[in-house]
Amino acid sequence: MKSIIITGGAGFIGSHLCKRLLDEGNKIICVDNFFTGSKGNIKDLLDNKNFELIRHDIVESIRLESEQIYNFACPASPVHYQHNPIATIKTNILGTLNMLGLAKRTNARILQASTSEVYGDPFVHPQVESYWGNVNPIGIRSCYDEGKRAAETLMMDYKRFHNVDSKIIRIFNTYGPNMNEHDGRVVSNFIVQSLRNQPITIYGDGSQTRSFCYVSDLVDGIIKMMDKDNFTGPVNLGNPVEYSISNIAEIIIKLTNSKSKIEYHPLPQDDPRQRQPDISLAHEKLNWKPNIELETGLKSTIEYFDKVIKK
Ligand code: NAD
Ligand code: UDP
């Protein structure tokens, strides 16, 4: 049994990680300020004697003991991180510094949830870890993109300077149950709109692309990376099958049997045109690749939102 801290543990990915690691017999300390997460995501875990929930903002320091830290606290939806950009960059920089301080003091291994956003609007396609990216430092996405890039720098400098056992994963668009109904990301928006037979809001002309990974596949990769010795990363984790946003809308309308019509809205500033992970490194080092096909993952996500909406 390991003692594991998961920051952002009440969020979408964090809640799946809490459940998996608890099921594997570990002791979990979930640290969350409920900025975008909810108690509902972890309600089934609250009675487990090996699960502890601490309401705390990681921008403030905290003294805890653990062997591993998964640093997942940070709003991930553009709508939410742009709602409070200063809190977002503080979480990424001050929050990561606090977690690195904790790792240094307790000699814990720490894994940082970084993002494909470090590649910005990429000129290299698919994205490989050696690509340094094309990020606007002063735009509306910068609080997140540059915050995550600075967090990667901190992880590397704590490793070089203090010998902290730090690791970096770059997560590409992930979806699944426990996403917030009002999250604002494309899969949850389109599913909720389709189930309600409301207009599907495509931003731009829908030709921009993303590659979508189902959350259980991602969680497999995250844990493999944490448990891998002598490999810092960064490593891409995502599903390399790429879809246009129009394509995603069509698939979701078909799977939900919806009467929704498409409605076009302006493309947000700095919205990346294309995104697809090169996962050769994850395959080579972690023997990981995703297995869940889009339609299968979407069906279980639709089932989840159907229940949420009918509540
Ligand atoms: P989410 O918004 O559902 O979860 C984030 C969680 O962090 C929430 O529970 C929120 O309340 C908590 N949080 C935010 N700021 C905090 C703070 N200062 N102190 C404590 N808790 C705080 O998002 P998610 O999709 O689960 O993403 C989790 C992590 O994975 C994030 O770091 C995100 O950047 C990264 N990521 C996610 C994706 C994706 O597609 N889901 C892609 C790339 C990276
Ligand atoms: N998007 C869209 N309609 C929506 C939400 C998002 O067309 O209701 C687009 C968005 O402009 C982007 C893509 O879908 O091109 C993915 O957006 P999301 O916010 O899910 O993630 P990110 O941009 O961070 O990859």
Short mmCIF file of C-alpha atoms and ligand atoms in Angstrom, two decimals:
data_model
loop_
_atom_site.label_atom_id
_atom_site.label_comp_id
_atom_site.label_asym_id
_atom_site.label_seq_id
_atom_site.Cartn_x
_atom_site.Cartn_y
_atom_site.Cartn_z
CA MET A 1 0.00 0.00 0.00
CA LYS A 2 1.40 3.37 -1.05
CA SER A 3 0.37 6.76 0.28
CA ILE A 4 -0.53 8.90 -2.74
CA ILE A 5 -1.52 12.57 -3.05
CA ILE A 6 -3.72 13.47 -6.02
CA THR A 7 -4.22 17.21 -6.49
CA GLY A 8 -7.30 18.00 -8.56
CA GLY A 9 -8.61 14.60 -7.46
CA ALA A 10 -12.26 15.74 -7.55
CA GLY A 11 -11.98 16.75 -11.21
CA PHE A 12 -12.68 14.71 -14.32
CA ILE A 13 -9.39 12.81 -14.76
CA GLY A 14 -8.41 13.07 -11.08
CA SER A 15 -11.56 11.28 -9.92
CA HIS A 16 -10.86 8.30 -12.22
CA LEU A 17 -7.27 8.21 -10.98
CA CYS A 18 -8.41 8.30 -7.31
CA LYS A 19 -10.78 5.39 -7.93
CA ARG A 20 -8.25 3.24 -9.83
CA LEU A 21 -5.44 3.74 -7.32
CA LEU A 22 -7.79 3.13 -4.39
CA ASP A 23 -9.06 -0.09 -6.03
CA GLU A 24 -5.43 -1.16 -6.38
CA GLY A 25 -5.11 -0.98 -2.56
CA ASN A 26 -3.43 2.38 -2.03
CA LYS A 27 -4.13 5.16 0.46
CA ILE A 28 -5.31 8.28 -1.38
CA ILE A 29 -5.18 11.89 -0.22
CA CYS A 30 -7.31 13.93 -2.62
CA VAL A 31 -6.52 17.66 -2.50
CA ASP A 32 -8.98 19.91 -4.34
CA ASN A 33 -10.45 23.42 -4.03
CA PHE A 34 -13.55 22.52 -6.10
CA PHE A 35 -12.90 25.27 -8.65
CA THR A 36 -14.11 22.96 -11.44
CA GLY A 37 -14.31 19.61 -9.65
CA SER A 38 -17.14 18.35 -7.51
CA LYS A 39 -17.82 16.10 -4.54
CA GLY A 40 -20.23 14.20 -6.79
CA ASN A 41 -17.27 12.83 -8.79
CA ILE A 42 -15.81 11.17 -5.69
CA LYS A 43 -18.96 10.49 -3.64
CA ASP A 44 -18.53 6.71 -3.95
CA LEU A 45 -15.03 6.95 -2.48
CA LEU A 46 -15.81 9.08 0.57
CA ASP A 47 -16.69 6.13 2.82
CA ASN A 48 -13.52 4.20 1.99
CA LYS A 49 -11.17 4.29 4.99
CA ASN A 50 -8.20 4.63 2.67
CA PHE A 51 -9.60 7.78 1.02
CA GLU A 52 -9.11 11.22 2.51
CA LEU A 53 -10.48 14.43 1.01
CA ILE A 54 -8.82 17.77 1.81
CA ARG A 55 -10.41 20.99 0.56
CA HIS A 56 -7.37 23.11 -0.18
CA ASP A 57 -6.06 25.50 -2.84
CA ILE A 58 -2.56 24.34 -3.85
CA VAL A 59 -1.54 27.96 -4.39
CA GLU A 60 -1.17 27.90 -0.59
CA SER A 61 1.45 25.56 0.87
CA ILE A 62 0.40 22.44 2.74
CA ARG A 63 2.30 19.92 4.89
CA LEU A 64 1.42 16.33 4.05
CA GLU A 65 3.32 13.04 3.82
CA SER A 66 3.25 10.74 0.81
CA GLU A 67 5.32 8.51 -1.47
CA GLN A 68 3.81 9.72 -4.75
CA ILE A 69 2.18 12.97 -5.90
CA TYR A 70 0.02 13.26 -9.01
CA ASN A 71 -0.24 17.01 -9.67
CA PHE A 72 -3.50 17.36 -11.60
CA ALA A 73 -4.99 20.51 -10.05
CA CYS A 74 -5.76 23.06 -12.76
CA PRO A 75 -8.90 23.89 -14.72
CA ALA A 76 -8.54 22.27 -18.16
CA SER A 77 -11.43 23.71 -20.15
CA PRO A 78 -10.67 26.96 -22.01
CA VAL A 79 -13.96 28.41 -20.72
CA HIS A 80 -12.98 27.78 -17.11
CA TYR A 81 -9.30 28.68 -17.23
CA GLN A 82 -10.12 31.91 -19.04
CA HIS A 83 -12.81 32.69 -16.45
CA ASN A 84 -10.05 33.23 -13.89
CA PRO A 85 -6.73 33.41 -15.77
CA ILE A 86 -4.73 34.69 -12.81
CA ALA A 87 -5.89 31.83 -10.57
CA THR A 88 -4.97 29.47 -13.44
CA ILE A 89 -1.40 30.68 -13.84
CA LYS A 90 -0.96 30.85 -10.04
CA THR A 91 -2.13 27.23 -9.79
CA ASN A 92 0.34 26.20 -12.47
CA ILE A 93 3.32 28.07 -11.05
CA LEU A 94 2.81 28.59 -7.29
CA GLY A 95 0.78 25.38 -6.96
CA THR A 96 3.42 23.32 -8.77
CA LEU A 97 6.18 24.95 -6.68
CA ASN A 98 4.30 23.98 -3.51
CA MET A 99 3.90 20.39 -4.68
CA LEU A 100 7.57 20.22 -5.68
CA GLY A 101 8.51 21.55 -2.23
CA LEU A 102 6.39 18.81 -0.70
CA ALA A 103 8.04 16.19 -2.94
CA LYS A 104 11.49 17.47 -1.96
CA ARG A 105 10.72 17.43 1.77
CA THR A 106 9.16 13.95 1.78
CA ASN A 107 11.33 12.42 -0.96
CA ALA A 108 8.19 11.62 -2.96
CA ARG A 109 8.02 10.91 -6.69
CA ILE A 110 5.96 13.60 -8.45
CA LEU A 111 4.16 13.42 -11.79
CA GLN A 112 3.00 16.61 -13.51
CA ALA A 113 -0.12 16.63 -15.69
CA SER A 114 1.12 18.73 -18.58
CA THR A 115 -0.71 19.14 -21.85
CA SER A 116 -0.61 19.10 -25.63
CA GLU A 117 -1.19 22.87 -25.26
CA VAL A 118 2.56 23.25 -24.70
CA TYR A 119 2.79 22.72 -28.50
CA GLY A 120 0.36 25.64 -29.07
CA ASP A 121 -0.80 25.94 -32.69
CA PRO A 122 1.77 23.43 -33.93
CA PHE A 123 3.92 23.58 -37.06
CA VAL A 124 5.05 19.98 -36.52
CA HIS A 125 2.37 17.37 -37.11
CA PRO A 126 1.85 14.91 -35.44
CA GLN A 127 3.42 16.42 -32.34
CA VAL A 128 6.59 14.78 -31.02
CA GLU A 129 8.02 15.47 -27.56
CA SER A 130 11.15 17.08 -29.04
CA TYR A 131 9.05 19.85 -30.68
CA TRP A 132 9.25 23.09 -28.65
CA GLY A 133 5.89 24.40 -29.80
CA ASN A 134 4.32 27.56 -31.14
CA VAL A 135 2.65 29.31 -28.22
CA ASN A 136 1.38 32.89 -27.98
CA PRO A 137 2.77 34.22 -24.66
CA ILE A 138 0.24 37.07 -24.36
CA GLY A 139 -3.05 35.64 -25.62
CA ILE A 140 -6.19 34.46 -23.85
CA ARG A 141 -4.93 30.85 -23.69
CA SER A 142 -1.51 31.86 -22.31
CA CYS A 143 -2.45 31.58 -18.62
CA TYR A 144 -2.88 27.86 -19.28
CA ASP A 145 -0.33 27.17 -22.04
CA GLU A 146 2.51 29.23 -20.60
CA GLY A 147 1.56 28.21 -17.05
CA LYS A 148 1.92 24.55 -18.02
CA ARG A 149 5.20 25.26 -19.84
CA ALA A 150 6.59 27.02 -16.74
CA ALA A 151 5.40 24.07 -14.61
CA GLU A 152 7.43 21.74 -16.86
CA THR A 153 10.47 24.00 -16.34
CA LEU A 154 9.99 23.80 -12.57
CA MET A 155 9.75 20.00 -12.70
CA MET A 156 13.05 19.82 -14.63
CA ASP A 157 14.87 22.39 -12.45
CA TYR A 158 13.84 20.65 -9.22
CA LYS A 159 15.15 17.43 -10.70
CA ARG A 160 18.49 18.98 -11.79
CA PHE A 161 18.97 21.16 -8.72
CA HIS A 162 17.36 19.19 -5.86
CA ASN A 163 17.33 15.69 -7.32
CA VAL A 164 13.53 15.47 -7.02
CA ASP A 165 12.16 12.39 -8.78
CA SER A 166 9.92 14.34 -11.16
CA LYS A 167 8.03 13.15 -14.24
CA ILE A 168 6.05 14.89 -16.98
CA ILE A 169 3.17 13.63 -19.10
CA ARG A 170 1.63 15.69 -21.92
CA ILE A 171 -2.04 14.79 -22.08
CA PHE A 172 -3.98 15.22 -25.34
CA ASN A 173 -7.77 15.79 -25.43
CA THR A 174 -9.40 13.26 -23.13
CA TYR A 175 -13.11 12.60 -22.58
CA GLY A 176 -15.40 10.33 -20.58
CA PRO A 177 -17.80 10.14 -17.63
CA ASN A 178 -17.35 12.69 -14.79
CA MET A 179 -16.76 15.60 -17.16
CA ASN A 180 -18.76 18.53 -15.87
CA GLU A 181 -22.01 19.14 -17.76
CA HIS A 182 -21.01 22.83 -18.01
CA ASP A 183 -17.34 22.08 -18.68
CA GLY A 184 -17.40 23.80 -22.08
CA ARG A 185 -15.11 21.35 -23.91
CA VAL A 186 -16.18 20.00 -27.23
CA VAL A 187 -17.21 16.42 -26.40
CA SER A 188 -19.28 17.33 -23.32
CA ASN A 189 -20.85 20.34 -25.09
CA PHE A 190 -21.86 18.34 -28.18
CA ILE A 191 -23.23 15.42 -26.15
CA VAL A 192 -25.28 17.63 -23.82
CA GLN A 193 -26.57 19.71 -26.75
CA SER A 194 -27.47 16.57 -28.75
CA LEU A 195 -29.27 14.92 -25.84
CA ARG A 196 -31.34 18.09 -25.38
CA ASN A 197 -31.93 18.46 -29.14
CA GLN A 198 -30.39 21.93 -28.88
CA PRO A 199 -28.16 23.52 -31.55
CA ILE A 200 -24.64 22.04 -31.79
CA THR A 201 -22.19 24.94 -31.42
CA ILE A 202 -19.30 24.54 -33.87
CA TYR A 203 -16.63 27.23 -33.43
CA GLY A 204 -15.13 28.28 -36.76
CA ASP A 205 -15.88 26.12 -39.80
CA GLY A 206 -15.29 22.84 -37.94
CA SER A 207 -12.26 21.87 -40.02
CA GLN A 208 -9.88 22.15 -37.04
CA THR A 209 -8.83 18.75 -35.70
CA ARG A 210 -8.31 17.05 -32.35
CA SER A 211 -7.48 13.46 -31.31
CA PHE A 212 -9.63 12.08 -28.48
CA CYS A 213 -8.57 9.57 -25.82
CA TYR A 214 -11.00 7.73 -23.56
CA VAL A 215 -10.27 8.35 -19.89
CA SER A 216 -9.63 4.71 -18.84
CA ASP A 217 -6.93 4.39 -21.53
CA LEU A 218 -5.35 7.59 -20.30
CA VAL A 219 -5.39 6.47 -16.66
CA ASP A 220 -3.54 3.25 -17.67
CA GLY A 221 -0.82 5.40 -19.27
CA ILE A 222 -0.60 7.82 -16.34
CA ILE A 223 -0.04 5.02 -13.80
CA LYS A 224 2.47 3.24 -16.04
CA MET A 225 4.44 6.47 -16.26
CA MET A 226 4.36 7.05 -12.49
CA ASP A 227 5.59 3.51 -11.84
CA LYS A 228 8.36 3.59 -14.47
CA ASP A 229 11.84 4.04 -13.04
CA ASN A 230 14.54 6.17 -14.67
CA PHE A 231 12.25 7.94 -17.15
CA THR A 232 11.38 11.60 -16.62
CA GLY A 233 9.64 12.29 -19.92
CA PRO A 234 8.03 14.44 -21.11
CA VAL A 235 5.92 11.80 -22.77
CA ASN A 236 2.78 12.29 -24.88
CA LEU A 237 -0.32 10.40 -23.77
CA GLY A 238 -3.30 10.49 -26.11
CA ASN A 239 -5.12 8.68 -28.88
CA PRO A 240 -3.52 9.33 -32.27
CA VAL A 241 -6.73 8.94 -34.30
CA GLU A 242 -7.51 12.46 -35.52
CA TYR A 243 -10.99 13.87 -36.26
CA SER A 244 -12.25 17.22 -37.48
CA ILE A 245 -14.66 18.96 -35.10
CA SER A 246 -17.42 18.71 -37.78
CA ASN A 247 -16.83 14.97 -37.86
CA ILE A 248 -17.22 14.74 -34.08
CA ALA A 249 -20.51 16.64 -34.29
CA GLU A 250 -21.85 14.22 -36.95
CA ILE A 251 -20.82 11.14 -34.94
CA ILE A 252 -22.41 12.44 -31.72
CA ILE A 253 -25.65 13.42 -33.49
CA LYS A 254 -25.82 9.90 -34.98
CA LEU A 255 -25.07 8.10 -31.69
CA THR A 256 -27.65 10.12 -29.74
CA ASN A 257 -30.26 9.95 -32.50
CA SER A 258 -30.58 13.70 -32.06
CA LYS A 259 -32.66 16.28 -33.94
CA SER A 260 -30.02 18.95 -33.23
CA LYS A 261 -28.90 21.23 -36.05
CA ILE A 262 -25.40 22.69 -36.45
CA GLU A 263 -24.90 26.35 -35.48
CA TYR A 264 -21.64 28.10 -36.43
CA HIS A 265 -19.94 30.50 -33.98
CA PRO A 266 -16.72 32.53 -34.28
CA LEU A 267 -13.49 30.61 -33.72
CA PRO A 268 -11.93 31.63 -30.37
CA GLN A 269 -8.55 33.42 -30.49
CA ASP A 270 -5.47 31.18 -30.83
CA ASP A 271 -7.56 28.00 -31.25
CA PRO A 272 -5.05 25.38 -32.52
CA ARG A 273 -5.84 24.21 -36.08
CA GLN A 274 -4.67 20.65 -35.68
CA ARG A 275 -3.56 18.26 -32.97
CA GLN A 276 -2.42 14.66 -33.01
CA PRO A 277 0.00 12.99 -30.62
CA ASP A 278 2.96 10.94 -31.79
CA ILE A 279 2.90 8.21 -29.13
CA SER A 280 5.97 6.23 -30.22
CA LEU A 281 7.84 7.22 -27.05
CA ALA A 282 4.98 6.08 -24.77
CA HIS A 283 4.84 2.82 -26.68
CA GLU A 284 8.59 2.27 -26.49
CA LYS A 285 9.14 3.27 -22.84
CA LEU A 286 5.82 2.33 -21.21
CA ASN A 287 4.49 -0.30 -23.61
CA TRP A 288 1.31 1.81 -23.69
CA LYS A 289 -1.20 2.58 -26.38
CA PRO A 290 -4.92 3.36 -26.16
CA ASN A 291 -7.42 0.61 -26.98
CA ILE A 292 -10.88 2.18 -26.76
CA GLU A 293 -12.31 3.28 -30.10
CA LEU A 294 -14.06 6.64 -30.30
CA GLU A 295 -17.59 5.29 -30.79
CA THR A 296 -17.23 2.91 -27.83
CA GLY A 297 -15.95 5.66 -25.55
CA LEU A 298 -18.59 8.10 -26.75
CA LYS A 299 -21.38 5.60 -26.07
CA SER A 300 -20.40 5.26 -22.41
CA THR A 301 -19.96 9.04 -22.09
CA ILE A 302 -23.41 9.58 -23.64
CA GLU A 303 -24.87 7.09 -21.15
CA TYR A 304 -23.28 9.05 -18.31
CA PHE A 305 -24.59 12.44 -19.48
CA ASP A 306 -28.02 10.99 -20.16
CA LYS A 307 -28.25 10.09 -16.44
CA VAL A 308 -26.84 13.48 -15.34
CA ILE A 309 -29.35 15.39 -17.46
CA LYS A 310 -32.34 13.32 -16.27
CA LYS A 311 -31.48 13.90 -12.57
P1 NAD B 1 -10.95 19.37 -14.35
O1 NAD B 1 -11.20 20.84 -14.45
O2 NAD B 1 -12.12 18.46 -14.41
O3 NAD B 1 -10.14 19.03 -13.02
C1 NAD B 1 -9.24 19.90 -12.41
C2 NAD B 1 -9.39 19.77 -10.90
O4 NAD B 1 -8.42 20.62 -10.27
C3 NAD B 1 -10.76 20.22 -10.39
O5 NAD B 1 -11.26 19.28 -9.47
C4 NAD B 1 -10.48 21.57 -9.72
O6 NAD B 1 -11.42 21.88 -8.73
C5 NAD B 1 -9.07 21.35 -9.22
N1 NAD B 1 -8.32 22.59 -9.01
C6 NAD B 1 -8.16 23.63 -9.87
N2 NAD B 1 -7.36 24.57 -9.34
C7 NAD B 1 -7.00 24.11 -8.10
C8 NAD B 1 -6.19 24.64 -7.06
N3 NAD B 1 -5.58 25.83 -7.17
N4 NAD B 1 -6.06 23.90 -5.93
C9 NAD B 1 -6.66 22.70 -5.79
N5 NAD B 1 -7.45 22.16 -6.74
C10 NAD B 1 -7.61 22.86 -7.89
O7 NAD B 1 -9.91 19.03 -15.50
P2 NAD B 1 -9.38 17.61 -16.03
O8 NAD B 1 -9.79 17.47 -17.43
O9 NAD B 1 -9.65 16.55 -15.06
O10 NAD B 1 -7.81 17.91 -16.05
C11 NAD B 1 -6.96 17.46 -14.99
C12 NAD B 1 -5.53 17.83 -15.30
O11 NAD B 1 -5.13 17.23 -16.55
C13 NAD B 1 -5.30 19.33 -15.44
O12 NAD B 1 -4.05 19.66 -14.87
C14 NAD B 1 -5.26 19.55 -16.93
O13 NAD B 1 -4.47 20.64 -17.29
C15 NAD B 1 -4.65 18.23 -17.44
N6 NAD B 1 -5.05 17.96 -18.82
C16 NAD B 1 -6.32 17.53 -19.12
C17 NAD B 1 -6.66 17.31 -20.44
C18 NAD B 1 -8.03 16.81 -20.82
O14 NAD B 1 -8.29 16.63 -22.02
N7 NAD B 1 -8.91 16.50 -19.92
C19 NAD B 1 -5.74 17.54 -21.46
C20 NAD B 1 -4.48 18.02 -21.12
C21 NAD B 1 -4.13 18.20 -19.79
N1 UDP B 2 -15.29 23.60 -29.93
C1 UDP B 2 -16.45 23.77 -30.69
N2 UDP B 2 -17.63 23.87 -30.03
C2 UDP B 2 -17.75 23.79 -28.67
C3 UDP B 2 -16.57 23.59 -27.91
C4 UDP B 2 -15.36 23.51 -28.56
O1 UDP B 2 -16.40 23.84 -31.92
O2 UDP B 2 -18.89 23.87 -28.17
C5 UDP B 2 -13.99 23.47 -30.64
C6 UDP B 2 -12.91 24.40 -30.12
O3 UDP B 2 -12.97 25.66 -30.77
C7 UDP B 2 -11.66 23.61 -30.47
C8 UDP B 2 -12.09 22.16 -30.33
O4 UDP B 2 -13.52 22.16 -30.41
O5 UDP B 2 -11.29 23.84 -31.82
C9 UDP B 2 -11.66 21.52 -29.02
O6 UDP B 2 -12.03 22.39 -27.99
P1 UDP B 2 -11.90 22.01 -26.44
O7 UDP B 2 -12.30 23.22 -25.67
O8 UDP B 2 -12.62 20.76 -26.18
O9 UDP B 2 -10.36 21.68 -26.23
P2 UDP B 2 -8.98 22.39 -26.70
O10 UDP B 2 -9.26 23.55 -27.60
O11 UDP B 2 -8.34 22.79 -25.44
O12 UDP B 2 -8.29 21.29 -27.42
#
